[in-house]
Short mmCIF file of C-alpha atoms and ligand atoms in Angstrom, two decimals:
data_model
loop_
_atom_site.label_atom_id
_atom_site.label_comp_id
_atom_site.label_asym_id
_atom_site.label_seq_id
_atom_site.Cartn_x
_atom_site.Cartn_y
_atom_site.Cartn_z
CA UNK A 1 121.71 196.34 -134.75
CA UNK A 2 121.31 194.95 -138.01
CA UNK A 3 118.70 192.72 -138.68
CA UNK A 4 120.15 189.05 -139.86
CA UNK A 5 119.19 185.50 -140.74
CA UNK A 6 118.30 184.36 -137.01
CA UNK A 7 115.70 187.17 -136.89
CA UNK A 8 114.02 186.15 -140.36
CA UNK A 9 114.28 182.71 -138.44
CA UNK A 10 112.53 184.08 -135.43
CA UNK A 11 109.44 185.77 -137.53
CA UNK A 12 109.49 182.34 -139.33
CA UNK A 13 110.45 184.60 -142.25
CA UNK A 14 112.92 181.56 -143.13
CA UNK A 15 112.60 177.47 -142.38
CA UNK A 16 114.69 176.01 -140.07
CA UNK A 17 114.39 172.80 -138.00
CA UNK A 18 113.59 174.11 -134.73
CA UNK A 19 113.63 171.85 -132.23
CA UNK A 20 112.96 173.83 -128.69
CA UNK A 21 110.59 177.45 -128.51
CA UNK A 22 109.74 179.15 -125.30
CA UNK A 23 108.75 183.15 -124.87
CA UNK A 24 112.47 184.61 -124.78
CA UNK A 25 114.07 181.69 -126.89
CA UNK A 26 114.59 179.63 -129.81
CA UNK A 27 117.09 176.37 -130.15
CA UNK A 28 117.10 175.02 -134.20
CA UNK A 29 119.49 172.81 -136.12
CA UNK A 30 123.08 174.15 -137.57
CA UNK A 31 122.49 174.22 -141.10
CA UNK A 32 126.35 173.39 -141.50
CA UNK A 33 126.89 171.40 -138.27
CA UNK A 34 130.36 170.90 -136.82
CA UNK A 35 129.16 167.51 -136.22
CA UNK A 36 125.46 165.55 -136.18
CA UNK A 37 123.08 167.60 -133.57
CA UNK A 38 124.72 170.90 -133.51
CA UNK A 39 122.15 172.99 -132.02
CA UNK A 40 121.89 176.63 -131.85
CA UNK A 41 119.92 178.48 -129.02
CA UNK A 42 119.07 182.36 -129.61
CA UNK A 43 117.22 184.73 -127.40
CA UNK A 44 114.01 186.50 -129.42
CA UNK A 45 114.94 190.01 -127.98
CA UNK A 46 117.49 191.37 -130.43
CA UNK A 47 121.61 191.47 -129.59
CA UNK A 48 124.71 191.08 -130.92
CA UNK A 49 126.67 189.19 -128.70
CA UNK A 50 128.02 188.77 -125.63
CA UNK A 51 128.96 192.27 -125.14
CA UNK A 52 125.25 193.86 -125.78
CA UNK A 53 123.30 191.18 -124.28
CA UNK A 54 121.02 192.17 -121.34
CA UNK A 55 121.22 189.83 -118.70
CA UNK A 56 117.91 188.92 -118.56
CA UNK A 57 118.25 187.51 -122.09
CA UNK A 58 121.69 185.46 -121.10
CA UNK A 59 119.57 183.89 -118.41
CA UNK A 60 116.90 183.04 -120.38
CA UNK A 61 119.42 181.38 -122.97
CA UNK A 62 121.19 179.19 -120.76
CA UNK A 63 118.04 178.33 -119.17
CA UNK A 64 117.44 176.86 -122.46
CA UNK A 65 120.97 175.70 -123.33
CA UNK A 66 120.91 173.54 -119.90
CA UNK A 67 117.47 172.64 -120.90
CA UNK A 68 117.81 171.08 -124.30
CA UNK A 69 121.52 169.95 -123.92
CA UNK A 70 121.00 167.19 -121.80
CA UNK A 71 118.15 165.74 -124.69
CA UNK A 72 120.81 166.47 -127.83
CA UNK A 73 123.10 164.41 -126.20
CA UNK A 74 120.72 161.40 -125.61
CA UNK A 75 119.05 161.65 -129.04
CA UNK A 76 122.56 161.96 -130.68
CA UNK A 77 123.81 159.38 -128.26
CA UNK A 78 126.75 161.36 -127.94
CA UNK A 79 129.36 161.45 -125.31
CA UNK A 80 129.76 164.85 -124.37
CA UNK A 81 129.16 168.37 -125.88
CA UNK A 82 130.64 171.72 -125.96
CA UNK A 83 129.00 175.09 -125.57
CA UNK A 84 130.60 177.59 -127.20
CA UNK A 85 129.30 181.48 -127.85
CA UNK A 86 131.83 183.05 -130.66
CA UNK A 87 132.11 187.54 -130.05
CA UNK A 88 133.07 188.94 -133.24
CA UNK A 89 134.41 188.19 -136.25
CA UNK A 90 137.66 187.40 -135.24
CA UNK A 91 136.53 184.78 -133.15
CA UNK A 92 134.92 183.09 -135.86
CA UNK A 93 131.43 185.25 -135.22
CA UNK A 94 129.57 185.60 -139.09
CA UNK A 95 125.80 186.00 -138.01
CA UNK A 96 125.44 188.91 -135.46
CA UNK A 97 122.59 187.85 -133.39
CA UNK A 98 123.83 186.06 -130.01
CA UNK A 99 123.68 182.34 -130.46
CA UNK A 100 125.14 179.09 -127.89
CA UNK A 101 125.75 176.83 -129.69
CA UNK A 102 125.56 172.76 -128.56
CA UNK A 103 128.08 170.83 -130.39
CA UNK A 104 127.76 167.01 -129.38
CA UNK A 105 130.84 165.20 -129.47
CA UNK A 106 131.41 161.46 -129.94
CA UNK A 107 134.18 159.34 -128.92
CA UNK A 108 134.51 158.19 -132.73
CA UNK A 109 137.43 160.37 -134.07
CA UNK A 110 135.51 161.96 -136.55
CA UNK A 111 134.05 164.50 -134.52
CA UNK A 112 137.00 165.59 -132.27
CA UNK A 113 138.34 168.84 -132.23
CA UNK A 114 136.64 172.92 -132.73
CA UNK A 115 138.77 174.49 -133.41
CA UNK A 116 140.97 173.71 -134.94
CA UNK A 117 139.50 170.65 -136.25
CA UNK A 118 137.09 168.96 -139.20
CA UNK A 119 135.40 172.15 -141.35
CA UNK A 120 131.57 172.00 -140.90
CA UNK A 121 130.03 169.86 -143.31
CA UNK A 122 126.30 170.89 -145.42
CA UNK A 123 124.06 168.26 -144.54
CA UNK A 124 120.26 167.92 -146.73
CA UNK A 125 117.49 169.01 -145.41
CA UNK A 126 116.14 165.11 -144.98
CA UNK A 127 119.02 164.45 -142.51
CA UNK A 128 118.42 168.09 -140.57
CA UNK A 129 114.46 166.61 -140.35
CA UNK A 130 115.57 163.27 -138.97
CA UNK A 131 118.26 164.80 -136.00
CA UNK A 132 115.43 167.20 -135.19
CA UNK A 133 113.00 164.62 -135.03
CA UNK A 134 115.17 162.78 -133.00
CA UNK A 135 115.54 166.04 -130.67
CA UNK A 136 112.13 166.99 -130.50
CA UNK A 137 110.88 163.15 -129.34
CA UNK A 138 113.74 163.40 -126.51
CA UNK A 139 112.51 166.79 -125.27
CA UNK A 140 108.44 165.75 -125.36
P1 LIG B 201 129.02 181.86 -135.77
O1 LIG B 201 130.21 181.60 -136.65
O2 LIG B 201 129.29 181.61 -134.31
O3 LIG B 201 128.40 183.23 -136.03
O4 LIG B 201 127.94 180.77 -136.15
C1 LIG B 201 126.96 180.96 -137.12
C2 LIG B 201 126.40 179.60 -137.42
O5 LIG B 201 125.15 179.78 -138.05
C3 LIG B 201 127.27 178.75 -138.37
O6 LIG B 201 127.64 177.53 -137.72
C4 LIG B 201 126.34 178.52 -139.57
O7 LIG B 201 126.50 177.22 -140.10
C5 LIG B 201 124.98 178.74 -138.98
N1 LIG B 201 123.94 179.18 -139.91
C6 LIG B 201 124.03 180.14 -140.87
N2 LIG B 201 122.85 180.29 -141.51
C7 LIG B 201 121.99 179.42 -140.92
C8 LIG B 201 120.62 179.09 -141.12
N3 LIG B 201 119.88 179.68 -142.08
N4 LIG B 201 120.06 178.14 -140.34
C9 LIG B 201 120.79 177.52 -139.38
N5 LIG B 201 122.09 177.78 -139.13
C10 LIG B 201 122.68 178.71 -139.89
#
């Protein structure tokens, strides 16, 4: 496979506010979040998606997904989440390196539907640092 942004992400070859790192994994912040805490969890060994994954790798990522979930949705006081995992690009897939992603949701219409629903929205890099913060505190 191609190499992409999550691996330059994984070599720390590019920032990103990580917020969860374990010897198969790595959960950081949505750059464009769907709404506030959007979370993205990858595995470190190289795949596509779903349909190239080894299933040692899915373990390891839901491991982590059911791991760090639970804290998003404290720090982000939110009132539910969805997990979602889109497999090619006509499901909506742009980077090709598996990724879950945690979308919090809130009761506040704002943040209600995916998809169809609000676009994501570019946040600044303060705001990512503060939600990650947030995160990070929960998870310690
Ligand atoms: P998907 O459409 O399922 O492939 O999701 C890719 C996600 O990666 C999108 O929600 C993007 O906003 C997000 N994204 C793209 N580049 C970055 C980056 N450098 N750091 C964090 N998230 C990113």
């Amino acid at each position: 496979m191609k190499d992409t942004i999550f691996g330059k992400i994984i070599r720390r070859e590019i920032p990103a506010e990580i917020v969860y790192e374990d010897d198969e994994t790595l959960a950081f912040l949505d750059i464009m979040p769907n709404s506030p805490g959007h979370t993205l969890v990858v595995p470190k060994e190289p795949s596509e998606n779903m349909l190239d994954i080894s299933e040692g790798s899915l373990l390891s990522v839901m491991k982590t997904v059911k791991k760090i979930a639970p804290a998003i949705k404290t720090a982000m006081e939110a009132d539910g989440f969805n997990i979602l995992v889109n497999n090619g690009t006509e499901a909506g897939q742009q980077v090709f390196h598996t990724h879950v992603h945690i979308i919090p949701r809130y009761k506040s219409a704002a943040f209600q539907k995916f998809p169809p629903g609000k676009p994501n929205v570019k946040v600044t890099p303060e705001e990512l640092a503060e939600v990650a913060e947030k995160i990070r505190t929960t998870l310690a």
